[in-house]
Coordinates of C-alpha atoms in Angstrom, one line a residue:
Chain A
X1 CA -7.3 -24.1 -0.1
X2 CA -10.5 -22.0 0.5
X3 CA -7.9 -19.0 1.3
X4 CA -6.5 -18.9 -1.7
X5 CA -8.5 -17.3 -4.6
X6 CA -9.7 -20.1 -6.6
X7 CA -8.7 -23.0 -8.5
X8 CA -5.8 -25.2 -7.9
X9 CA -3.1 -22.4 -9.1
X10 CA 0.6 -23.7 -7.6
X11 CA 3.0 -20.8 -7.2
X12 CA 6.8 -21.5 -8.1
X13 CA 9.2 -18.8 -9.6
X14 CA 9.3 -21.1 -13.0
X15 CA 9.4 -18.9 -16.6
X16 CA 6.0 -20.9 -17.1
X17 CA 4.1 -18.7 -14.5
X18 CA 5.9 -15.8 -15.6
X19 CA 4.3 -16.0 -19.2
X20 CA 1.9 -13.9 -20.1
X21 CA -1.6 -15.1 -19.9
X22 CA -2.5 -15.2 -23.5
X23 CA 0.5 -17.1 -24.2
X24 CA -0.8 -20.0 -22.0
X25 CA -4.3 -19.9 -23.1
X26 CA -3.1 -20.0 -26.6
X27 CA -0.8 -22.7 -25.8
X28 CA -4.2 -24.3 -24.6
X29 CA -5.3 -24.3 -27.8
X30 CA -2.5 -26.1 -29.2
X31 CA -2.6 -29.0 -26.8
X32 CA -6.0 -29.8 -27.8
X33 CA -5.5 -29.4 -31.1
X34 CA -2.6 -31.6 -30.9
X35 CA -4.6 -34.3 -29.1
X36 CA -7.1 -34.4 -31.9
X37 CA -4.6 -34.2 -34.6
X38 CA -2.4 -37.0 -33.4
X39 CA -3.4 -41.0 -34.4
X40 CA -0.4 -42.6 -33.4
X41 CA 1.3 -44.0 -30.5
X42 CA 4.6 -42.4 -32.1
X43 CA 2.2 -38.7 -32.2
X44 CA 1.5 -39.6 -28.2
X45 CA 5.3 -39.8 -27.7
X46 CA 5.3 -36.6 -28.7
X47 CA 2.9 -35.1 -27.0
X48 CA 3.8 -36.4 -23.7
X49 CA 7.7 -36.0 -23.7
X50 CA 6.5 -32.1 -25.2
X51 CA 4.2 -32.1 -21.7
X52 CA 6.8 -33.6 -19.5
X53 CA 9.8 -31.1 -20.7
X54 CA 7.3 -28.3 -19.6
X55 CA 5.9 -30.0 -16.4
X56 CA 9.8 -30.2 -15.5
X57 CA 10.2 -26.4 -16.5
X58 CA 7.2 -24.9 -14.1
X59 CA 8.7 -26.9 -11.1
X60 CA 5.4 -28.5 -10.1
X61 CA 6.0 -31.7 -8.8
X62 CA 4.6 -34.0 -11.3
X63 CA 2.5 -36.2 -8.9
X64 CA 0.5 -32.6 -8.4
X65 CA -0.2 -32.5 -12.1
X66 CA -1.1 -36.4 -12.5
X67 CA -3.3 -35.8 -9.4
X68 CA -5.7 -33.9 -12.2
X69 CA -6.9 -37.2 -14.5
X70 CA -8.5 -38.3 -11.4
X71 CA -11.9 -35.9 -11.9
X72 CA -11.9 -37.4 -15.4
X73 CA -11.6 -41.6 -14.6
X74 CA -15.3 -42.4 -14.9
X75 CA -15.2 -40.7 -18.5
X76 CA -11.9 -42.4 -19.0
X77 CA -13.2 -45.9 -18.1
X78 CA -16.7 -45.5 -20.1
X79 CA -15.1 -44.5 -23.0
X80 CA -12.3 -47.4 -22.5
X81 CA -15.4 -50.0 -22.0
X82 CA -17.3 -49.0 -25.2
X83 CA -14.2 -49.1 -27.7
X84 CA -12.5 -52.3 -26.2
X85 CA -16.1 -54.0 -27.0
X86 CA -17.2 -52.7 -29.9
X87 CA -14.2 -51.1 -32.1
X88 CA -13.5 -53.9 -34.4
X89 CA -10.7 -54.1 -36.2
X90 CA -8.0 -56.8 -37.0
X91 CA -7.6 -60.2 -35.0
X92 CA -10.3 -61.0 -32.7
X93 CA -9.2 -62.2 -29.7
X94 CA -12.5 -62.8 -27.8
X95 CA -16.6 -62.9 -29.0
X96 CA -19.8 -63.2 -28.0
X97 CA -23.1 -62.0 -29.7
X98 CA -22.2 -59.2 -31.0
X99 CA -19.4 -58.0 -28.6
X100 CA -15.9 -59.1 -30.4
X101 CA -12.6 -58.0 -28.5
X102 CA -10.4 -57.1 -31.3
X103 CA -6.2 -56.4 -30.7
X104 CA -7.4 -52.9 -33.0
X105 CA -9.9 -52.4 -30.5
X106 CA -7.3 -52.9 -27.7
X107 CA -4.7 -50.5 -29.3
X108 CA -7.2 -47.9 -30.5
X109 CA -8.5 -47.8 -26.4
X110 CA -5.0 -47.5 -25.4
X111 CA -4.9 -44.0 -27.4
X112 CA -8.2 -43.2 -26.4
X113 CA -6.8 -42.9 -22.5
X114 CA -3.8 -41.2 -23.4
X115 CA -5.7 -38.6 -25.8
X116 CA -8.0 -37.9 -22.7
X117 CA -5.3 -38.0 -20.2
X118 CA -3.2 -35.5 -22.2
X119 CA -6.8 -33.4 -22.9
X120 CA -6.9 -33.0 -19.0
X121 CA -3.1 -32.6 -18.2
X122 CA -2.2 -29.7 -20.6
X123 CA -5.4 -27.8 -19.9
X124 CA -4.6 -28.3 -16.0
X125 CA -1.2 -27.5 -15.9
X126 CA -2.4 -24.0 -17.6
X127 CA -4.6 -23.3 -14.5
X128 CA -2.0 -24.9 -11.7
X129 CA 0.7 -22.3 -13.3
X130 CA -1.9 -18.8 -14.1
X131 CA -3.9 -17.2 -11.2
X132 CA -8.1 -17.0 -12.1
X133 CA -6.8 -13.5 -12.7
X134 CA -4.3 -13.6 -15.4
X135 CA -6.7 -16.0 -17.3
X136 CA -9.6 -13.2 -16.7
X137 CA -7.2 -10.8 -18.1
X138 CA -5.8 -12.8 -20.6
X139 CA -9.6 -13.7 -22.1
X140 CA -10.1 -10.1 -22.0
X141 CA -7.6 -8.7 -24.3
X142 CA -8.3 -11.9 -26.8
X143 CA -12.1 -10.6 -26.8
X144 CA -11.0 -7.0 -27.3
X145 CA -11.0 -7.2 -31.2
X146 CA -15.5 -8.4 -30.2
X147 CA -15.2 -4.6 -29.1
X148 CA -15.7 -3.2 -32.5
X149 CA -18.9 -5.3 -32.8
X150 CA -20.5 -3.9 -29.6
X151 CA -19.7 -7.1 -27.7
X152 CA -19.1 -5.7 -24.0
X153 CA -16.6 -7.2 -23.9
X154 CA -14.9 -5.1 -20.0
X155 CA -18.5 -5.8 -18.5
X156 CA -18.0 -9.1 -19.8
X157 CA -14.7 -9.4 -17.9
X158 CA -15.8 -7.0 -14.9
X159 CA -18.6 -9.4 -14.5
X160 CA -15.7 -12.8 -14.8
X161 CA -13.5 -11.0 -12.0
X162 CA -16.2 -10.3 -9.8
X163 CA -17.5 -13.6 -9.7
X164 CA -14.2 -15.2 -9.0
X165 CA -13.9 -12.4 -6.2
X166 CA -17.8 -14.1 -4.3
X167 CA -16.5 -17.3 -5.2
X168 CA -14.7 -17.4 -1.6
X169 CA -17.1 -15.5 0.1
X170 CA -20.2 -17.5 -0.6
X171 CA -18.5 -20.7 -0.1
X172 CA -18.0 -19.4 3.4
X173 CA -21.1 -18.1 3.4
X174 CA -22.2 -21.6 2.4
X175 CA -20.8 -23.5 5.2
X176 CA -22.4 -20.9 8.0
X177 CA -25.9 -21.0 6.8
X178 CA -24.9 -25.1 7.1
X179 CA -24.0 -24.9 10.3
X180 CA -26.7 -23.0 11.1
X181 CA -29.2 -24.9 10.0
X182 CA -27.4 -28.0 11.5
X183 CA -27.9 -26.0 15.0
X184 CA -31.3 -26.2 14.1
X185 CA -31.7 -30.0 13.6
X186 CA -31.6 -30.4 9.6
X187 CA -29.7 -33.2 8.4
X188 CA -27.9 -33.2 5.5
X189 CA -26.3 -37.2 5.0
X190 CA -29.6 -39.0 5.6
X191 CA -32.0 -40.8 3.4
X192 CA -32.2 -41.1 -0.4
X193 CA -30.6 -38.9 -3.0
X194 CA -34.0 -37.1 -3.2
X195 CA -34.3 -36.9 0.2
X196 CA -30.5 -35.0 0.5
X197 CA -31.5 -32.9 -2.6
X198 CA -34.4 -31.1 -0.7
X199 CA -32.7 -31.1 2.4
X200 CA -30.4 -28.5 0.9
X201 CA -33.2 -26.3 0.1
X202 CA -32.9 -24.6 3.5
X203 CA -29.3 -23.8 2.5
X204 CA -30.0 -22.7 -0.5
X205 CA -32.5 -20.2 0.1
X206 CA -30.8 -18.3 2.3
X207 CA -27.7 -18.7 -0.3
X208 CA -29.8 -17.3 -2.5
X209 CA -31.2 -14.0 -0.7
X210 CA -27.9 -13.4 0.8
X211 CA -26.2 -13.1 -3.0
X212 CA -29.2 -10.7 -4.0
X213 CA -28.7 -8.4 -1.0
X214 CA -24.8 -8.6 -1.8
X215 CA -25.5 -8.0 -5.5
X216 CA -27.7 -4.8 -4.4
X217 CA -25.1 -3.6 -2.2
X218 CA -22.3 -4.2 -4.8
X219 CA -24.0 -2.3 -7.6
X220 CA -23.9 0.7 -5.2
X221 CA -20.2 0.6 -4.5
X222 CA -19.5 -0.1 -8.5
X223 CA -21.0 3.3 -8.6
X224 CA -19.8 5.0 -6.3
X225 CA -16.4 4.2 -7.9
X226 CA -17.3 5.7 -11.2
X227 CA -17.6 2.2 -12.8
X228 CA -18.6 3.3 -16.4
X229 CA -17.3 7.0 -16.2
X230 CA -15.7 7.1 -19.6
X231 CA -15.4 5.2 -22.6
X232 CA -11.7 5.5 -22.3
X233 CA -11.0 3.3 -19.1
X234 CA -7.5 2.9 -18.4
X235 CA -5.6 -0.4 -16.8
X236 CA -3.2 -0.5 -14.1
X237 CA -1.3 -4.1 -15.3
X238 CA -0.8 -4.0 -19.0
X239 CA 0.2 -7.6 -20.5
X240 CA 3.6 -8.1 -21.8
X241 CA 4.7 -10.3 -24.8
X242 CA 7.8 -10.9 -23.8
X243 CA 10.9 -13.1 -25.5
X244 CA 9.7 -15.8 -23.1
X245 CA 6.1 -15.8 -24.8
X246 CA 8.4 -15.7 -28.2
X247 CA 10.1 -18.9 -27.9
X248 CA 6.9 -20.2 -25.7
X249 CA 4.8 -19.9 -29.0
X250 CA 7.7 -20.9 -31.3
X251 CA 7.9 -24.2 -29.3
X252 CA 4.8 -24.7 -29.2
X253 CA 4.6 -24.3 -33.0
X254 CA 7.1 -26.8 -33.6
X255 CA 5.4 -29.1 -31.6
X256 CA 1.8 -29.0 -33.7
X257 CA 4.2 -29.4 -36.7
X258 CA 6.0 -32.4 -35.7
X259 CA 2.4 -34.0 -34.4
X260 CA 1.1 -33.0 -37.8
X261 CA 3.9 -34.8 -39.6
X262 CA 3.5 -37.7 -37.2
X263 CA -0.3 -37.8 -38.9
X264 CA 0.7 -37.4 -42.4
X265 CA 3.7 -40.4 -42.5
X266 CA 5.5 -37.8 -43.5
X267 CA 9.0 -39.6 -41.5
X268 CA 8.3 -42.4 -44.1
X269 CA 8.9 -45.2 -42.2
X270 CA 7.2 -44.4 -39.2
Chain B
X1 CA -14.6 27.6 2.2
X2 CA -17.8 25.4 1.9
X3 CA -17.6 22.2 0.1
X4 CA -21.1 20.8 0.2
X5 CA -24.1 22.0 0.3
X6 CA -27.5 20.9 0.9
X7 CA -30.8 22.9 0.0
X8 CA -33.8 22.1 1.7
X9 CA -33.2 18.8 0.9
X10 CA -36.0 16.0 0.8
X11 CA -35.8 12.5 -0.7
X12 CA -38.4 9.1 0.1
X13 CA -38.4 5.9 -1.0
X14 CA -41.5 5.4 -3.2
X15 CA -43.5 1.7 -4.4
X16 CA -46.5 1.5 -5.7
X17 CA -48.5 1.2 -2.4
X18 CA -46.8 3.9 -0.3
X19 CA -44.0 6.4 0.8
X20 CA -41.5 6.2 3.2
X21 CA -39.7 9.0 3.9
X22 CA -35.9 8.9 3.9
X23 CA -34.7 12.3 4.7
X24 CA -36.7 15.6 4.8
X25 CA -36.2 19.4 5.3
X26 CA -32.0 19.1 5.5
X27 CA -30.0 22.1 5.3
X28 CA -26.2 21.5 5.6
X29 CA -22.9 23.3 4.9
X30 CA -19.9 21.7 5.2
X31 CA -16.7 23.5 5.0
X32 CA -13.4 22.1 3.1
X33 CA -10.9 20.0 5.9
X34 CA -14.0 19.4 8.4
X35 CA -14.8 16.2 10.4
X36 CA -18.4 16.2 10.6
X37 CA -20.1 12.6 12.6
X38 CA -23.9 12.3 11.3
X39 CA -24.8 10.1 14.5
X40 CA -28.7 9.2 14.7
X41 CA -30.1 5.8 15.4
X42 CA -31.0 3.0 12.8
X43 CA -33.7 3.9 10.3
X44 CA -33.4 7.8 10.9
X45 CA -32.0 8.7 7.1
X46 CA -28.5 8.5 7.4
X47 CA -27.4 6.4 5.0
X48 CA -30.3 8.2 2.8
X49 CA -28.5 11.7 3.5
X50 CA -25.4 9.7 2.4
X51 CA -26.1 8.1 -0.8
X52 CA -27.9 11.3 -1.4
X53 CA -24.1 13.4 -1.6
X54 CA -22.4 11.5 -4.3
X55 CA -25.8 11.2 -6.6
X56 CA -26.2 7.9 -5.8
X57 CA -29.9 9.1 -5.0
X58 CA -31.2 12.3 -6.4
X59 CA -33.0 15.0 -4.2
X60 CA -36.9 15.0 -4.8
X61 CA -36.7 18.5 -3.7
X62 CA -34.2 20.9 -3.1
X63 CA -30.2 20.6 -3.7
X64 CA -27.0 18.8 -3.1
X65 CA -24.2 20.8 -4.3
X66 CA -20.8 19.9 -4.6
X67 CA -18.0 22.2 -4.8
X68 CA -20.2 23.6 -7.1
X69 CA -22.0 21.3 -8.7
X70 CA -25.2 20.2 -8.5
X71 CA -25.9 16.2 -8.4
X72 CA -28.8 16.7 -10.5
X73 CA -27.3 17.4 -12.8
X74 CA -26.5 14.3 -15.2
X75 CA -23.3 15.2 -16.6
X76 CA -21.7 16.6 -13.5
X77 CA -22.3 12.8 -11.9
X78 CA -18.4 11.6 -12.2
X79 CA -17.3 14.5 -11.4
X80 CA -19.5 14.5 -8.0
X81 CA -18.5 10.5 -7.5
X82 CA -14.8 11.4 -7.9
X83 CA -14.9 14.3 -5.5
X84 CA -17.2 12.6 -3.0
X85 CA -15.6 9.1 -2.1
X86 CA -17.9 6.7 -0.2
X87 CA -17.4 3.9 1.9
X88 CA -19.9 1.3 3.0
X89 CA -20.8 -1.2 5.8
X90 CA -20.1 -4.3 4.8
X91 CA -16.5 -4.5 3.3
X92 CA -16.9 -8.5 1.5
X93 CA -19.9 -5.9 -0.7
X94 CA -17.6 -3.3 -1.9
X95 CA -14.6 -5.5 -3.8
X96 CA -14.2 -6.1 -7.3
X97 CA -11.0 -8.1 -7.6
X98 CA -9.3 -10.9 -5.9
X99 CA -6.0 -9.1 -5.5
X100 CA -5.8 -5.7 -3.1
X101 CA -3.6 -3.8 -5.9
X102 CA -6.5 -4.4 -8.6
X103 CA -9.2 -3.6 -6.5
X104 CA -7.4 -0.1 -5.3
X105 CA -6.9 0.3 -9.2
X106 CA -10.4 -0.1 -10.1
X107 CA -11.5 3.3 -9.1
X108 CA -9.1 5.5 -11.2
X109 CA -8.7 3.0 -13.5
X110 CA -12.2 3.9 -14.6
X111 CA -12.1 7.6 -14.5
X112 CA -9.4 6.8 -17.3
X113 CA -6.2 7.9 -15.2
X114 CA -3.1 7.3 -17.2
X115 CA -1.4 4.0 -16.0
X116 CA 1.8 5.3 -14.3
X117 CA -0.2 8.0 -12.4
X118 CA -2.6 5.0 -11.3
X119 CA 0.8 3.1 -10.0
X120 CA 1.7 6.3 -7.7
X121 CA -2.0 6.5 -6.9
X122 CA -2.3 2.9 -5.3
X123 CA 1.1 3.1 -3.7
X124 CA 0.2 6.2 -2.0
X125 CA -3.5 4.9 -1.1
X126 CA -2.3 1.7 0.8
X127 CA 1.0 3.7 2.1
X128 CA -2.0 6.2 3.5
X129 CA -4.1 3.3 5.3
X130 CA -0.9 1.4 6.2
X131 CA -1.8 -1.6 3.8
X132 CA 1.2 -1.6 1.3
X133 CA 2.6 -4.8 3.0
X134 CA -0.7 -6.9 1.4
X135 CA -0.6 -4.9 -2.1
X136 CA -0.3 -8.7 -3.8
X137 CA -2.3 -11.0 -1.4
X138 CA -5.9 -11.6 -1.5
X139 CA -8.8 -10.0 1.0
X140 CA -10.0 -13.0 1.8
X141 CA -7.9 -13.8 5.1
X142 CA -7.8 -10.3 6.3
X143 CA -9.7 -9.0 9.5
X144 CA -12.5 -6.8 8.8
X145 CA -10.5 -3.5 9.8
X146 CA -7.8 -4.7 7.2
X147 CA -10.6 -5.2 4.8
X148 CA -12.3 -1.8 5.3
X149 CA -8.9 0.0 5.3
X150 CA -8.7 -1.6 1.5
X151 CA -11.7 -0.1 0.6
X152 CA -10.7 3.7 2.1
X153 CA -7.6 2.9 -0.3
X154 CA -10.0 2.2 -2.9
X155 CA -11.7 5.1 -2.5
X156 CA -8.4 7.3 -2.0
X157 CA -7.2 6.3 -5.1
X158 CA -9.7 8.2 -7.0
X159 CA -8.4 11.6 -5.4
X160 CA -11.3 12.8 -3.7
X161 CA -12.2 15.5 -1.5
X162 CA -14.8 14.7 1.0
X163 CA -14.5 11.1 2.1
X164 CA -17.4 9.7 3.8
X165 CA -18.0 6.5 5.8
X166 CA -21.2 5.0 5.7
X167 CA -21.9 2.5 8.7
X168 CA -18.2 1.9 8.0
X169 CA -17.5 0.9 11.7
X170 CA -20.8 -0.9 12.1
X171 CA -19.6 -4.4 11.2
X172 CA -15.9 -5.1 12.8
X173 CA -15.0 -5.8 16.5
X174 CA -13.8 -3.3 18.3
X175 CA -9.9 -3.5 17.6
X176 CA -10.8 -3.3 13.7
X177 CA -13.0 -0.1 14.3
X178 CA -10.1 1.6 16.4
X179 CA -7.9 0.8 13.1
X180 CA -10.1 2.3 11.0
X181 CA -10.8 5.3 12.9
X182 CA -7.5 6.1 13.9
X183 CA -6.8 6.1 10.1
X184 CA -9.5 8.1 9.2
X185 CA -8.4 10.7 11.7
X186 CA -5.0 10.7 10.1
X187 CA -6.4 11.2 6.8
X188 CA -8.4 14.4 7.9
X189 CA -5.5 15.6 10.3
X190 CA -4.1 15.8 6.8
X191 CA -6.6 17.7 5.2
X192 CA -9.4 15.5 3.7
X193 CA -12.9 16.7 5.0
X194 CA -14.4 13.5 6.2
X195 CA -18.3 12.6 7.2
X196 CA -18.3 9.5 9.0
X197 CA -21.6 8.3 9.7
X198 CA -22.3 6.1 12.7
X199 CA -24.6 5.1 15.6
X200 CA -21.6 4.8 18.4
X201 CA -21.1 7.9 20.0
X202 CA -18.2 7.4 21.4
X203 CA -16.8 7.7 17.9
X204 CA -17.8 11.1 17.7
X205 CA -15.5 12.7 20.4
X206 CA -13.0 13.8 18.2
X207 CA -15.1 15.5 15.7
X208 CA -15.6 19.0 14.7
X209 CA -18.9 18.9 14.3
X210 CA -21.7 16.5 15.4
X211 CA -25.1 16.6 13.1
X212 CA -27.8 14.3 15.3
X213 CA -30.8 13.2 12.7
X214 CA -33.9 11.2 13.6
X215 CA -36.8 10.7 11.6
X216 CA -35.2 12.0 8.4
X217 CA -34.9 15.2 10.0
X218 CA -31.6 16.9 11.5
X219 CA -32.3 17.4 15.2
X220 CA -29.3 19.0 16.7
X221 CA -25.6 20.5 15.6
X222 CA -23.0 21.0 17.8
X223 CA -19.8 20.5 19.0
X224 CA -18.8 17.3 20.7
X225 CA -19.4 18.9 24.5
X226 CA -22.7 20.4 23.1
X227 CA -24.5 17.3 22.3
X228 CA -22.9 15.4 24.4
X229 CA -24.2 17.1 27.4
X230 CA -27.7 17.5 25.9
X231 CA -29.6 14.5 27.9
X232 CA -33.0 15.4 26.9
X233 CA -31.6 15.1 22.9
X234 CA -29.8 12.4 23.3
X235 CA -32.9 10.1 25.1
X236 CA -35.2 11.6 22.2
X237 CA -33.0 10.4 19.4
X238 CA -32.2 7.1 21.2
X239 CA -28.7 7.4 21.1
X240 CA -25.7 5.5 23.5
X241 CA -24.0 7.9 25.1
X242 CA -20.4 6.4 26.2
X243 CA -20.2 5.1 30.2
X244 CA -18.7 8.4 31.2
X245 CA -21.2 10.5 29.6
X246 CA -23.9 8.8 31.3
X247 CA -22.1 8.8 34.8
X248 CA -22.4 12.2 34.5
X249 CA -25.9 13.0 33.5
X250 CA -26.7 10.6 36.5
X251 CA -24.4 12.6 38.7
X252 CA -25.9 15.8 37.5
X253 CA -29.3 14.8 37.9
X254 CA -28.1 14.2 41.7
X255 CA -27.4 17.8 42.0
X256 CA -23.8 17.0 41.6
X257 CA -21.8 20.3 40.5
X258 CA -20.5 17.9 37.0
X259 CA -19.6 19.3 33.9
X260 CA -20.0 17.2 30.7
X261 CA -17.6 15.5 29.8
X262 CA -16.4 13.3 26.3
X263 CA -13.6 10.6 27.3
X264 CA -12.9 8.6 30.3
X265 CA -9.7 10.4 31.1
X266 CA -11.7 13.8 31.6
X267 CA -14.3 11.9 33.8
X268 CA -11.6 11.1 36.1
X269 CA -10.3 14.8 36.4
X270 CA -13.8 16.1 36.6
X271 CA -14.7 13.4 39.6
X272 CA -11.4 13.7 41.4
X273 CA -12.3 17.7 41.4
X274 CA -15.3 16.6 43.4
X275 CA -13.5 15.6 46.3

């Protein structure tokens, strides 16, 4: 895990991670604008048979993707708690005080979870399918119009790829100076949450100093490659929108419209 | 024909309270295609001297000239950092991006090369530091010769003409250092004029030149067998000679008819002549 750059990327040979990075940010987008859009249990239908279909297209076994919601369950279950208790609507089924379970409060929950769960799925299965580096890519040439209002925007993404570069390093980094200081007789599992908080302070530190002197050295090598040399820097990997980003986006589009509809009744009976 | 040249060259590192003195009084020529080893111990200026060839530092006094131009010379600086390639100690310092490829780009991607030159260029670089194999993976589980071969691609790819090697060796075991001499040799077999900089001496057998500094100052030039068989210099400047080297001073100190010698294979000759 610590080998590979960062993140939780899962290569397969699927058209998904063959899309170009913009196309899956974008496609980002949609999903949560979908998840806000949609008010229904029909809408949720949607959404999830529209995640499933591309879960099955990128060839990432589905467990891996569930395996996500997981960092997310104490939001999940606080949000669940305060709307089963005190959304109050239609038949109550239960009271006390002021606390009434209601069957709206039930049902409204019951899209609350699937609206979170569906927040967390489509934004993961963007990372498990792109490397850190197509998405620093793929910001950058979304940014580029920010150029022609003097936002930096290449030191901007210089600065994104370089700290997904140390990310590794100092995590290694991290665990020696543990060690280290382990050797020495620190203890880091021991006593209150205070007491654990300071004992990292000797790992820290040394963190710390270490990321300067790196920093230094760094900004020396950055110049001794030319970094800022012209105005006009060139790039070796240009992004692609390719027929697959096409229908990509033109799926995606019909997929807002039919959650849209889904909002506005416009299937009549639905 | 001369492609650097340093002036009566002095540099020091200034705060508030005082001066330290980085390099002082250097005059140096070095011709085009030459492997010059700057050997001195830690703290003597080399890296100093170094940073002060590509403008990294500028001269308090005197000149650095390349091919021509003069690092002081603001708008000459690209130029200079193109022509002069460096490459540091610590190879986790000197990378930009997660993938080999991007980080061998990064160089003339900035000088503004046009993008299907910049594909040749970063084929060619790894092809030249035998790397091409790793062109998609990540740095992070190479061995530190793999990773400081990456960053002489790195510098490669910007085309330059003097390629010099700061500490370079300093940090990797000895199989990574043999890599990345034996690569660097290559490179100036084929006609890059290369400066490695170093504190082993036994990495300085196969050079043309060897410039010995201490104290900011150059001490000695000379060929390999030259200041190799200067005891007296290399005790002053604190330097490790290799095993055979010092067999020999001993030996010659015992009134032992020994000529110096460089590798272990001509120490054998010279002490089977003995016989």
């Amino acid at each position: 895990m610590r080998n590979v750059a960062f993140g939780q990327y899962y290569p397969t040979d699927s058209p998904i991670h063959k899309l170009d990075p913009r196309t899956k940010l974008f496609a980002g987008a949609i999903s949560i604008a979908a998840a806000f859009v949609a008010d229904s249990y029909w809408a949720y239908l949607a959404c999830y048979a529209f995640l499933f279909i591309v879960i099955l297209v990128s060839k990432i076994p589905v467990f891996q993707v569930l395996k996500t919601v997981k960092s997310i369950f104490a939001i999940i279950l606080i949000s669940v708690i305060l709307n089963v208790f005190f959304h109050d609507e239609g038949k109550v089924l239960w009271a006390w005080w002021k606390i009434k379970i209601t069957v709206g409060g039930l049902l409204y929950s019951g899209q609350i979870i699937l609206r979170l769960m569906f927040l967390v799925l489509s934004t993961s299965l963007i990372t498990l399918t792109s490397t850190p580096t197509e998405l620093t890519d793929g910001l950058e040439r979304f940014l580029t119009p920010l150029k022609y209002l003097r936002f930096p925007v290449h030191d901007v993404a210089i600065i994104m790829s370089i700290a997904l570069r140390f990310i590794p390093t100092l995590m290694e980094e991290t665990d020696k100076i543990t060690m280290a200081q382990k050797a020495r007789g620190a203890k880091f599992d021991v006593g209150g949450p205070l007491a654990r908080a300071k004992a990292l302070l000797p790992v820290l530190i040394p963190l710390f100093v270490s990321a300067f002197r790196r920093a230094d050295e760094l900004a020396f090598a950055l110049d001794a490659r030319c970094y800022n040399a012209t105005e006009a820097r060139t790039k070796m990997k240009v992004l692609r929108f390719g027929w697959r980003d096409l229908t990509a986006t033109l799926c995606l589009a019909l997929f807002l419209t039919v959650v849209i509809f889904l909002r506005l009744g416009f299937f009549g009976l639905l | 024909m001369s492609i650097l040249e340093l002036n009566d060259l002095s540099f020091s590192y200034k705060t508030d309270e005082e001066e330290t003195i980085g390099v002082k009084n250097i005059n140096l020529t070095v011709e085009k295609g030459e492997f010059i080893v700057l050997l001195g111990h830690n703290g003597c200026g080399k890296s100093t001297l170094a940073k002060l060839l590509n403008g990294l530092l500028l001269p308090d006094e005197g000149t650095v000239s390349v091919d021509g131009f003069l690092t002081s010379d603001e708008s000459n600086i690209y130029k200079i950092r193109s022509k002069v390639g460096m490459v540091f100690q610590n190879p986790d310092n000197q990378m930009v991006a997660s993938i080999i490829e991007d980080d061998v780009a990064f160089g003339p991607e900035n000088l503004g090369v046009e993008r299907s030159e910049i594909v040749k260029r970063v084929e060619w670089a790894l092809e030249a530091v035998g790397m091409s194999a790793y062109r998609k993976g990540t740095p992070f589980k190479l061995s530190g010769g793999q990773k400081q071969r990456i960053a002489i691609a790195s510098v490669l790819a910007m085309k330059p003409d003097v390629l010099i090697l700061d500490e370079s060796t300093a940090m990797l075991d000895p199989q990574g250092r043999e890599e990345v001499l034996s690569v660097v040799k290559k490179l100036n077999a084929d006609g890059m004029t290369v400066i490695l900089i170093t504190h082993y001496m036994d990495e300085a057998t196969d050079a043309d030149r060897i410039v010995v500094m201490n104290a900011g100052q150059i001490e000695a030039t000379g060929t390999p067998k030259e200041i190799f068989s200067d005891k007296e210099l290399i005790d002053r400047c604190r330097l490790h000679p290799p095993v055979c080297c010092g067999v020999m001073h001993k030996l010659s100190a015992l009134g032992f008819p020994v000529e110096p010698v460089l590798t272990d294979e001509e120490a054998v000759e010279v002490l089977c002549r003995l016989r």
